[in-house]
CSV table of C-alpha atoms in Angstrom, one decimal:
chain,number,residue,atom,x,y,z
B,1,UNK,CA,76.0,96.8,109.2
B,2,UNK,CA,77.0,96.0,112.6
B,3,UNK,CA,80.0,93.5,113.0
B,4,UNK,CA,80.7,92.1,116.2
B,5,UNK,CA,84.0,91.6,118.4
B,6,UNK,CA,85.5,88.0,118.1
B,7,UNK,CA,88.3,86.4,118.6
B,8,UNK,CA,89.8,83.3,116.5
B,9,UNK,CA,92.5,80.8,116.7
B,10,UNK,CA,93.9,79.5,113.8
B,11,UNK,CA,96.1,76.1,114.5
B,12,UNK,CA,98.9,75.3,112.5
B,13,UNK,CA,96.6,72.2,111.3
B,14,UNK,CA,94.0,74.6,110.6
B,15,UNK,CA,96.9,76.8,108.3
B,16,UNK,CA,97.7,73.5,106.7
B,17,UNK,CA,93.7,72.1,106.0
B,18,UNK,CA,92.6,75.7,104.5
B,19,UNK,CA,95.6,76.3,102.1
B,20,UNK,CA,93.5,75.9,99.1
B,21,UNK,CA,91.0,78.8,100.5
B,22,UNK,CA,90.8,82.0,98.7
B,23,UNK,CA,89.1,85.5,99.3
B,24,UNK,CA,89.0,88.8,97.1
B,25,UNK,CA,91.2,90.8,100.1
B,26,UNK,CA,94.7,93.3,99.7
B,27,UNK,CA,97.3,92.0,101.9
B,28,UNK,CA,100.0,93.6,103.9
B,29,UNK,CA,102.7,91.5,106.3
B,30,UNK,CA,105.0,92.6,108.4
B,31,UNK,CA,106.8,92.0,111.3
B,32,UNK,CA,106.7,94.0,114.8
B,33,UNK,CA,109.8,96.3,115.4
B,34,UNK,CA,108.4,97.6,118.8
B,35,UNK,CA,106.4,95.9,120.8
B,36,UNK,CA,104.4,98.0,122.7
B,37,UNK,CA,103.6,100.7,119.9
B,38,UNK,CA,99.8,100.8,119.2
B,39,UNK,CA,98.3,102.6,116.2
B,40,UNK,CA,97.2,106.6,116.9
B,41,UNK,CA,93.3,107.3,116.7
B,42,UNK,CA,92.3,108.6,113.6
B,43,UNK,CA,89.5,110.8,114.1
B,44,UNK,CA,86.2,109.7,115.4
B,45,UNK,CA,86.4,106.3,113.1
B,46,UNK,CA,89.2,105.0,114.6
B,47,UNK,CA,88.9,103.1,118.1
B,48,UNK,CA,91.6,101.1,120.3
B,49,UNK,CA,91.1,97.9,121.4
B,50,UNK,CA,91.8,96.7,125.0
B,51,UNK,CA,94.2,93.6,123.2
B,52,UNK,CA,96.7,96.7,121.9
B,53,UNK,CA,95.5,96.0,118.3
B,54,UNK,CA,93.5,98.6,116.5
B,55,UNK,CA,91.3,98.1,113.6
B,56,UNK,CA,88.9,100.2,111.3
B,57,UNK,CA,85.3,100.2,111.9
B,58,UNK,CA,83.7,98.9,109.0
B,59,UNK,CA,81.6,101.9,107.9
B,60,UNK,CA,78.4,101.5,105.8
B,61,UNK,CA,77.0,104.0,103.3
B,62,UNK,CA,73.9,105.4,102.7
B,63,UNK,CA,73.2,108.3,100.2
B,64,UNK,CA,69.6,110.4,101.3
B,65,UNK,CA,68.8,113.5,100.1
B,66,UNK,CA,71.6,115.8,99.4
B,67,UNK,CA,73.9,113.4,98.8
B,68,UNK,CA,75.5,113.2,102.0
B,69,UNK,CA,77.6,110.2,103.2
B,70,UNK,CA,76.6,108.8,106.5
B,71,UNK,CA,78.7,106.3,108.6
B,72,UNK,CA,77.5,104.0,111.4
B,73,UNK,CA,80.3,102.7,113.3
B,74,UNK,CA,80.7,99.0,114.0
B,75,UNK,CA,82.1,96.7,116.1
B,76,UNK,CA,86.2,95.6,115.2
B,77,UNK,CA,87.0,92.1,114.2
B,78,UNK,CA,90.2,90.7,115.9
B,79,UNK,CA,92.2,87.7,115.3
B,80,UNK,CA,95.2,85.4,116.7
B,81,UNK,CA,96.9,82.8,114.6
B,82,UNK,CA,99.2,79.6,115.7
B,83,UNK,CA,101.5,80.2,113.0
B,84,UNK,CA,104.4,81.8,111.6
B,85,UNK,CA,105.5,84.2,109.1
B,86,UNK,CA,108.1,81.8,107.9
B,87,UNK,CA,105.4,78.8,107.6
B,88,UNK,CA,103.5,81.4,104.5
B,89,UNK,CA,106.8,80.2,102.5
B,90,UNK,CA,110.3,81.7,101.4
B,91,UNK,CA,109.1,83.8,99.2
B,92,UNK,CA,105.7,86.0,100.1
B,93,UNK,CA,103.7,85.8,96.7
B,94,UNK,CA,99.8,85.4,96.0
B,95,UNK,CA,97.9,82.7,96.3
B,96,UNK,CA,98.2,83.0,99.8
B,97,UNK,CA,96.8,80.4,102.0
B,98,UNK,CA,93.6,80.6,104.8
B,99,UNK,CA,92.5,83.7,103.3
B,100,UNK,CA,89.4,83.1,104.8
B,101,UNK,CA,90.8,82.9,108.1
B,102,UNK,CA,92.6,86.0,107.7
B,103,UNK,CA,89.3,88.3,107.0
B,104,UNK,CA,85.9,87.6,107.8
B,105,UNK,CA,83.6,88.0,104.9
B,106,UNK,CA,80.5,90.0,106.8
B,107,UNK,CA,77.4,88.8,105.4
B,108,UNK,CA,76.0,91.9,103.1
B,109,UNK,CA,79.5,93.3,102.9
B,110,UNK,CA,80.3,92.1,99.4
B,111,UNK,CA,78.0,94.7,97.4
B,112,UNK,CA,78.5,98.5,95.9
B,113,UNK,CA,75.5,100.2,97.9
B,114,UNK,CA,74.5,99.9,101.4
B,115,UNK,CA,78.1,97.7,102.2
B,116,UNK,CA,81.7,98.5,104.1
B,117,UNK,CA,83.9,101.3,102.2
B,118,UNK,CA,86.1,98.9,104.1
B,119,UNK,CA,86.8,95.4,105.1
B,120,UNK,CA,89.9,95.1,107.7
B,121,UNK,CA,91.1,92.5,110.0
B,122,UNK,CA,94.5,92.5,111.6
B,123,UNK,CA,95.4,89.1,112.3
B,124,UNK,CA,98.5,88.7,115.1
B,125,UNK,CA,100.9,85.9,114.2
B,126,UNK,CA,103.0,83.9,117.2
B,127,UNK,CA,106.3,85.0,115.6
B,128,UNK,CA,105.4,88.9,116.5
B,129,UNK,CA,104.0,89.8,113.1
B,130,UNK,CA,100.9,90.8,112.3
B,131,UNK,CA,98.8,90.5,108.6
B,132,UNK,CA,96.9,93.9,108.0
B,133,UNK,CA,94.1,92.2,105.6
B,134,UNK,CA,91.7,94.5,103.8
B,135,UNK,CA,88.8,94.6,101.0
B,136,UNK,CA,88.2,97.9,99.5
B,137,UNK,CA,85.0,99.1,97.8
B,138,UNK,CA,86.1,100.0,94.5
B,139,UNK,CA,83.7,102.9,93.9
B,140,UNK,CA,85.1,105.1,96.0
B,141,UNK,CA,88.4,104.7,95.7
B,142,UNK,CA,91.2,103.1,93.9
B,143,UNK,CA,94.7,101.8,94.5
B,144,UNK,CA,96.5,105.6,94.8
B,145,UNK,CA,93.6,106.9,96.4
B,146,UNK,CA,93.9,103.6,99.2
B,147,UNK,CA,97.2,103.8,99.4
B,148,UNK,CA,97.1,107.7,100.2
B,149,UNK,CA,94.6,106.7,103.1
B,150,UNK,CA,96.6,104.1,104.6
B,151,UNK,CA,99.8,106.2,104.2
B,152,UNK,CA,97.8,109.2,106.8
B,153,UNK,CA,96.9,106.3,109.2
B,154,UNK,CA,100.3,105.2,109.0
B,155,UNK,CA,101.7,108.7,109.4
B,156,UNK,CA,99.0,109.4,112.2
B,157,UNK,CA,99.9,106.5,114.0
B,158,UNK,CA,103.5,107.7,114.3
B,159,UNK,CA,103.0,110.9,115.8
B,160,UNK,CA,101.4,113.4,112.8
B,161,UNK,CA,98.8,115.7,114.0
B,162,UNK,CA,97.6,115.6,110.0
B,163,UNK,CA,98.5,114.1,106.5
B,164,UNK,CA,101.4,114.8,104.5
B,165,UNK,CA,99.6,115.2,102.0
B,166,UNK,CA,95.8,116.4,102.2
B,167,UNK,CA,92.4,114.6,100.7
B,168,UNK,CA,91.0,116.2,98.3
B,169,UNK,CA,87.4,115.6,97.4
B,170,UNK,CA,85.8,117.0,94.5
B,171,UNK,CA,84.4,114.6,93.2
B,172,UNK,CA,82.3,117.0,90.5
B,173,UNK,CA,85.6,116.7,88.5
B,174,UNK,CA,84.5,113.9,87.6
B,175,UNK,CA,80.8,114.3,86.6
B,176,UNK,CA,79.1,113.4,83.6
B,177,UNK,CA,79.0,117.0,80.9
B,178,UNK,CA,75.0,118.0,80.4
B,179,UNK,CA,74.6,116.9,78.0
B,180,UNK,CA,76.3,113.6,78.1
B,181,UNK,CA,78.2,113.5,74.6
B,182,UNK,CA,80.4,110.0,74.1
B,183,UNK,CA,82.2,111.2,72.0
B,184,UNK,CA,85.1,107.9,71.8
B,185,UNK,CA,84.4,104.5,71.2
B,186,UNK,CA,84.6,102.1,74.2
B,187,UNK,CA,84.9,98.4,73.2
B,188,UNK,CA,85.5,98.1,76.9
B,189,UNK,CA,82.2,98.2,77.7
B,190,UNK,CA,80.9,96.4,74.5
B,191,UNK,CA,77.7,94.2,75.7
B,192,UNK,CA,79.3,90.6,74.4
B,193,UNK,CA,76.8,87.9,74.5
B,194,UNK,CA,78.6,84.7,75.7
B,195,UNK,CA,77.2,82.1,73.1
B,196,UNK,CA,80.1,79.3,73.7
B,197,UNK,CA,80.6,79.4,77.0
B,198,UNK,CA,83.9,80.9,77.2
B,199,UNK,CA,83.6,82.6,80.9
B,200,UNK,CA,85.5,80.2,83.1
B,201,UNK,CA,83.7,78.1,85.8
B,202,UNK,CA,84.9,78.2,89.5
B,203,UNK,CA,85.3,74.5,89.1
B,204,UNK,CA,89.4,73.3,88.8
B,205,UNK,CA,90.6,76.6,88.7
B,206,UNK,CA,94.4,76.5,89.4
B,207,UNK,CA,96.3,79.6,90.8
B,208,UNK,CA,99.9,80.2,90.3
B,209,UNK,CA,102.5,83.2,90.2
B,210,UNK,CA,105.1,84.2,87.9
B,211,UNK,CA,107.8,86.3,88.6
B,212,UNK,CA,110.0,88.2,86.0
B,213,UNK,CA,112.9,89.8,86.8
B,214,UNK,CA,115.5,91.3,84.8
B,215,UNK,CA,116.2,88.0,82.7
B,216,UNK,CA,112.6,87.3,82.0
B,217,UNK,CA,112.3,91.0,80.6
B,218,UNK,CA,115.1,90.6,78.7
B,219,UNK,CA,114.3,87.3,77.1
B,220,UNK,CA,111.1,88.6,76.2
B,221,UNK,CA,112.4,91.6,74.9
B,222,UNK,CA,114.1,89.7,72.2
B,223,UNK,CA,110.9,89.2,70.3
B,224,UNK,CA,110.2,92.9,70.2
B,225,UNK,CA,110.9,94.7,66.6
B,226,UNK,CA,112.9,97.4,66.3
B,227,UNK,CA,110.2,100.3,65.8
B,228,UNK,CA,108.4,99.3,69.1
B,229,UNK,CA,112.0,98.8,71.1
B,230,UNK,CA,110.7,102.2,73.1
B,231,UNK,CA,107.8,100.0,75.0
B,232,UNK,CA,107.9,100.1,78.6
B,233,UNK,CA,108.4,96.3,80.7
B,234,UNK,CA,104.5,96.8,81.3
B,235,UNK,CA,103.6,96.8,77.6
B,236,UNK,CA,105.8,93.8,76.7
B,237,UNK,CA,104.5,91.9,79.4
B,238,UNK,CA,101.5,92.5,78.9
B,239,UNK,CA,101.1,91.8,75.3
B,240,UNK,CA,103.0,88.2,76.2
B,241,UNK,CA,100.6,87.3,78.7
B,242,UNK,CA,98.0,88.5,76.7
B,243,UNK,CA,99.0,86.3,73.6
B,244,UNK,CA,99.9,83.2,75.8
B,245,UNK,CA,96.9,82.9,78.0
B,246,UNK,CA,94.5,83.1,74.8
B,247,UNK,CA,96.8,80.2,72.9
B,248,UNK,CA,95.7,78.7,76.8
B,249,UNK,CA,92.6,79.0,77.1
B,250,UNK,CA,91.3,78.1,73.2
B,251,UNK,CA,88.5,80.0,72.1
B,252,UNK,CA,87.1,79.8,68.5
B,253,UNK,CA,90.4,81.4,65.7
B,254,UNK,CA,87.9,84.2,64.5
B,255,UNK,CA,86.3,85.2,67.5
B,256,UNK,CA,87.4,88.5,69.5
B,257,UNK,CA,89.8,88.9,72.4
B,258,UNK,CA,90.4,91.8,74.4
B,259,UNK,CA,93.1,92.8,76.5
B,260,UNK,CA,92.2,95.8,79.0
B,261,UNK,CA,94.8,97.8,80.8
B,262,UNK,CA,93.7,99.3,84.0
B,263,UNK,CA,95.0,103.4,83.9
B,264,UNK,CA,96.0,105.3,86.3
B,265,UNK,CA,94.1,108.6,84.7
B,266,UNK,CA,95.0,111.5,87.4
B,267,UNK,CA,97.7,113.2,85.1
B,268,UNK,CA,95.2,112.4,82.1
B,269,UNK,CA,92.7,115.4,82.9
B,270,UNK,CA,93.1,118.8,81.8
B,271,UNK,CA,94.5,120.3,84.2
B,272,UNK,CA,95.0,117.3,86.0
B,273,UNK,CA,93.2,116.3,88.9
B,274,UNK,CA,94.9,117.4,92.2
B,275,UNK,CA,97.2,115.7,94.4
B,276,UNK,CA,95.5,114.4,97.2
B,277,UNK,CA,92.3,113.3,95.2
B,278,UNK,CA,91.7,110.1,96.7
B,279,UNK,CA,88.4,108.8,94.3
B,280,UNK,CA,88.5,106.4,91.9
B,281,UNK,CA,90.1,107.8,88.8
B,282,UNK,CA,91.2,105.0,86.5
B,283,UNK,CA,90.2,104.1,82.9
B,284,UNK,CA,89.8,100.7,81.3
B,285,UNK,CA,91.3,101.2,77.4
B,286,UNK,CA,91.3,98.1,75.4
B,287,UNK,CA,92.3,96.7,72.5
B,288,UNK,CA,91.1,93.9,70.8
B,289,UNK,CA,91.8,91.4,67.7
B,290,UNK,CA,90.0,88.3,66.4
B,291,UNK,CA,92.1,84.8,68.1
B,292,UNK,CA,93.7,84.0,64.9
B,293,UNK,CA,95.5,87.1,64.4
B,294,UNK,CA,96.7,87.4,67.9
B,295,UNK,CA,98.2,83.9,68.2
B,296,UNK,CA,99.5,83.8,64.4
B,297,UNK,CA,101.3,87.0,64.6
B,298,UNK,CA,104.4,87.4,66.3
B,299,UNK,CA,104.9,89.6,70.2
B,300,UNK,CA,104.7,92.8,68.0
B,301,UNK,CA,101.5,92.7,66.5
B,302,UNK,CA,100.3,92.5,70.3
B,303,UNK,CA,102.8,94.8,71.6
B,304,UNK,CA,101.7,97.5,69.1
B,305,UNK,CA,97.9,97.1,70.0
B,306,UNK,CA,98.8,97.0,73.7
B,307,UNK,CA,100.6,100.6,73.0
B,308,UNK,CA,97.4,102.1,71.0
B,309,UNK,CA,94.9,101.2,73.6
B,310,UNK,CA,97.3,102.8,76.4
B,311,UNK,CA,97.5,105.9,74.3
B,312,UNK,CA,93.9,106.4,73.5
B,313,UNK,CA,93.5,107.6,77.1
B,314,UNK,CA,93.4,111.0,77.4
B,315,UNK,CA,91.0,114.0,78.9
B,316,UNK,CA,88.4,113.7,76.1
B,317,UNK,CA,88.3,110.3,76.7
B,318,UNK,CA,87.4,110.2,80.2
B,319,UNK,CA,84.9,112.6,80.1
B,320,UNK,CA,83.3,110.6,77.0
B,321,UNK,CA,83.4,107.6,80.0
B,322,UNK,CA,81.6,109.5,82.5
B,323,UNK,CA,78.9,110.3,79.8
B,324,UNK,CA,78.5,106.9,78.6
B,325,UNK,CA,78.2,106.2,82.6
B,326,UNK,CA,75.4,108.4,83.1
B,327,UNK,CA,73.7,107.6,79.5
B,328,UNK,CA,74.0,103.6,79.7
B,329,UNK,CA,73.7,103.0,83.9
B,330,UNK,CA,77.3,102.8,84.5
B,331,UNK,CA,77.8,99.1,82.8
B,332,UNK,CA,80.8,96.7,84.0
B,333,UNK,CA,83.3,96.4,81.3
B,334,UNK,CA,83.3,93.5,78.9
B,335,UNK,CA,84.4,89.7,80.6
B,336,UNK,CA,83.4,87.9,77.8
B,337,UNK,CA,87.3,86.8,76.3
B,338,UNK,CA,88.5,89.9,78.0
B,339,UNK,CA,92.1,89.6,80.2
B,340,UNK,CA,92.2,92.5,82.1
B,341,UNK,CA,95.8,93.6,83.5
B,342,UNK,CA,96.3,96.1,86.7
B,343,UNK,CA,100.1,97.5,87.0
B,344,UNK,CA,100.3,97.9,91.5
B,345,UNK,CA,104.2,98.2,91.3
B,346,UNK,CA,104.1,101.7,91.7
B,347,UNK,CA,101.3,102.0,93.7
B,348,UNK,CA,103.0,102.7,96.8
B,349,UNK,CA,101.8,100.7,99.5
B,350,UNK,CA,104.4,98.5,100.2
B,351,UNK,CA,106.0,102.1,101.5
B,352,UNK,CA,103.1,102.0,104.3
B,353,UNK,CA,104.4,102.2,107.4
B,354,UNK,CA,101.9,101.9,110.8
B,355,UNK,CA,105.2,102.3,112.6
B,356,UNK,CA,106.2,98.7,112.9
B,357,UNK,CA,108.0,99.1,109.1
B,358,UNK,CA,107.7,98.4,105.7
B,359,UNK,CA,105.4,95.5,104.7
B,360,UNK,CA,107.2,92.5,104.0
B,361,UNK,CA,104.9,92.0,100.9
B,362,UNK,CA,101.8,94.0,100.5
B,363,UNK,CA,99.3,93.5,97.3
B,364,UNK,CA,96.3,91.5,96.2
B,365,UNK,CA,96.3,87.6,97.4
B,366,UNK,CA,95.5,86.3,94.2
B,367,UNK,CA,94.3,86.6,90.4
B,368,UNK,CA,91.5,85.9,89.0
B,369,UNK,CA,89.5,87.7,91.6
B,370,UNK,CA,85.5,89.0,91.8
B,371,UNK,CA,82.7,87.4,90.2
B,372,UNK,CA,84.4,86.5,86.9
B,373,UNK,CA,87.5,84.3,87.8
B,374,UNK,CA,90.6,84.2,85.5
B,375,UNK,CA,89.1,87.5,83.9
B,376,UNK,CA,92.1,89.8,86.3
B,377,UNK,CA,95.8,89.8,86.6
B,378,UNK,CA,98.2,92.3,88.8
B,379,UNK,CA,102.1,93.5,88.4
B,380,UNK,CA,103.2,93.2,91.7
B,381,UNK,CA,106.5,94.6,93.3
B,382,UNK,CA,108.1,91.7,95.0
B,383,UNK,CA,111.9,90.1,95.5
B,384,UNK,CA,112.2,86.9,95.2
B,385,UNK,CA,113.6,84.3,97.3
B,386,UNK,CA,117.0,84.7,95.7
B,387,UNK,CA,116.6,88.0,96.5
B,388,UNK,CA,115.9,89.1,92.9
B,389,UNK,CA,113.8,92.8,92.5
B,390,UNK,CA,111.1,91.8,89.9
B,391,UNK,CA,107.2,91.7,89.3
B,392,UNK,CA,104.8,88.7,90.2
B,393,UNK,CA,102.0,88.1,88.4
B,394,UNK,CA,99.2,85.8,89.7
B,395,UNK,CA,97.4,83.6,86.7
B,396,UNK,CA,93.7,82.0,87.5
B,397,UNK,CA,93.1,79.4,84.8
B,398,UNK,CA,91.0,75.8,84.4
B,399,UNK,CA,93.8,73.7,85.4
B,400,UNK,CA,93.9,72.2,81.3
B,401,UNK,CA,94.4,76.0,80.0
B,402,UNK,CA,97.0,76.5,83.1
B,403,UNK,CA,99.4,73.8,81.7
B,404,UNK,CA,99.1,75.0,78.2
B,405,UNK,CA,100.1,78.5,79.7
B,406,UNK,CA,102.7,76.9,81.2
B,407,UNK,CA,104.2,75.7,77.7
B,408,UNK,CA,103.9,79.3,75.9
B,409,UNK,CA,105.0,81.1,78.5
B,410,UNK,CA,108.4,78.6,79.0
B,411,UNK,CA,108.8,79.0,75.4
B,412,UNK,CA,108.8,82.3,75.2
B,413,UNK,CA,111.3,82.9,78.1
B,414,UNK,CA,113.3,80.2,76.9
B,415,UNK,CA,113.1,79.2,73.8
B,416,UNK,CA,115.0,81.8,72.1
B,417,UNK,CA,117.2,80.7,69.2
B,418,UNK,CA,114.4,80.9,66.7
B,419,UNK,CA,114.1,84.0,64.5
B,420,UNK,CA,111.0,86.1,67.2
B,421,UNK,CA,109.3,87.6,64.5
B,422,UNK,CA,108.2,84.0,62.9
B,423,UNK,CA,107.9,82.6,66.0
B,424,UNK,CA,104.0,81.3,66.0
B,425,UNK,CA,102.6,78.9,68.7
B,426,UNK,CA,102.5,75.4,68.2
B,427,UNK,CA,99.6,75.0,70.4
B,428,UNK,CA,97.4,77.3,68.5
B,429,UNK,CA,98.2,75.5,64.9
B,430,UNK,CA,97.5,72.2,66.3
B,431,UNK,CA,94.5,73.5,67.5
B,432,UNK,CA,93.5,75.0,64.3
């Protein structure tokens, strides 16, 4: 795939008309600390532009014989916008607006094979700032692995002659065992017919974020029982949201729901897989209940299910995935009912530094991405415009099942003289 040069300008009437606008991208803004500095060449991939912004080439893959990854080098997309950092909002929190504007979607760039490893635009703002935009081809990499790319190009840009911190291939950790023996079971990837039309239409979808800080935590905490009071902020947030958007979004009291909680599964292996392997190494655990039973019981019955699917991930179970990979075609995991959750907060990139600083906000632009909307959620890092150190979490939802969200989740952060263990949603029983 060849991209070619091209130059935009986005008006400030332009910023305004496009602000409902959306594209599957990671995001990272910041503002200029030094003018004239100009990102390093990294290796034969990277190339400067005359206009003192440098960009990736968007390489393409092919895989002949032998196995051997080939890049063509393209073209660099290049971009100026009319506005301001200040005009994105106080605080910098998905959805963000003109996403479209902000990276070109290449025609034939959106599949697995034959397509960009990577998607980037930098976009140059009047205010001095710049918006680093970027889509990532999941199979061959995920968030650590990026993030340890972009922290070399950031460290190469400043002066290094090599990574802190070298890429490690070996990929063959990761192969299927011959024979292939899935030896776990993996509801995750469950083939879940969808006979009453529960996946959500693109049509009045509504995007919003959610940020809880301290407070938030704490309130919710409050409905956690005293045998699970060791779960981490990721577990109890995630068994709230869980619980909430499926008293949202209404499905039928004895069909199944699953929650699945992206893992990080590097320190899983035995021995574990070494620092500076850059693939994609995360696992997909679920756990799942029928509707009734989620929304009747109180936080804990989620909370503890949340906990079980987390632990079932372990060495034995990720080689049991790669066999059921190479046994079944490598299936996508189950959308049908399924909220999947992806903790970024300690995925580092916000630490990326290109040597204009730290990113003012750097994460996905919005939830509910890919071809399944409201099926994905991230825990972002972020402050708030109060200054408040928390996690944002963007929601995709019809706009109906976004307001009954709305209600759960206020009751659950506020509501909070009832006894939490018979707290049961009102939304659900009228429903009934």
């Amino acid at each position: 795939m060849n991209t070619s040069c091209s130059r935009t300008s986005m008006t400030k009437k332009a910023f305004a008309s496009n602000f409902p606008s959306y594209s599957f991208i990671a995001t990272m803004i910041t503002r200029l600390r030094e003018a004239g500095t100009q990102l390093r060449s990294l290796g034969r991939h990277w190339r400067r532009h005359s206009c003192s912004t440098t960009h990736l080439p968007a390489g393409s893959r092919k895989f002949p014989e032998g196995h051997r990854l080939q890049w063509r080098r393209s073209r660099v997309i290049e971009a100026d916008a009319d506005v301001t950092l200040e005009q994105f909002g106080d605080a910098l929190q998905p959805p963000f607006p003109c996403l479209k504007e902000l990276l070109y979607d290449v025609p034939g760039s959106e599949g697995v094979l034959n397509s960009p490893l990577l998607l980037i635009q930098v976009t140059r703002l009047v205010c001095g700032g710049f918006i680093f935009a970027l889509r990532l081809n999941h199979t061959i990499s995920d968030a650590t692995g990026l993030v340890q790319f972009l922290t070399a190009v950031g460290e190469m840009a400043r002066g290094a002659l090599v990574p802190s911190i070298p890429p490690v291939w070996q990929r063959e950790l990761l192969l299927a065992r011959d024979p292939p023996m899935v030896t776990c079971t993996h509801h995750e990837y469950d083939d879940v017919p969808d006979t009453k039309g529960t996946l959500m239409a693109l049509e009045d979808m509504a995007h919003r974020s959610f940020f809880f800080g301290s407070a938030e935590i704490t309130a919710l905490r409050k409905f956690v029982p005293r045998h699970l009071r060791k779960c981490t902020t990721f577990e109890v947030l995630t068994a709230c949201l869980w619980r909430c958007r499926t008293i949202a979004i209404l499905p039928d009291p004895e069909e199944e729901v699953r929650i699945i909680c992206v893992t990080n599964a590097r320190a899983k292996f035995n021995p574990p897989l070494s620092v500076g392997y850059y693939g994609n190494a995360i696992a997909f655990p679920v756990a799942l209940t029928t509707t009734r039973k989620l929304c009747q019981n109180p936080l804990g019955y989620a909370l503890e299910l949340v906990m079980k699917a987390k632990s079932d991930v372990t060495d034995e179970y990720m080689r049991s995935v790669a066999d059921l990979m190479a046994t079944k075609g490598r299936p996508h995991f189950t959308v049908v009912r399924s909220f999947l959750v992806s903790d970024l907060t300690r995925a580092g990139s916000g630490k990326v530094d290109f040597g204009w600083g730290k990113a003012a906000y750097s994460g996905p632009t919005k939830g509910g991405v890919g071809p399944f909307p409201g099926v994905a959620s991230f825990y972002i890092a972020c402050t708030n415009k109060k200054g408040e150190n928390g996690i944002v979490v963007p929601i995709c939802l019809p706009a109906p099942a976004m307001e009954r969200f709305l209600v759960e989740l206020d009751c659950m952060l506020k509501d909070n003289d009832q006894v939490p263990d018979s707290k049961i949603s009102t939304t659900f029983k009228s429903a009934l």
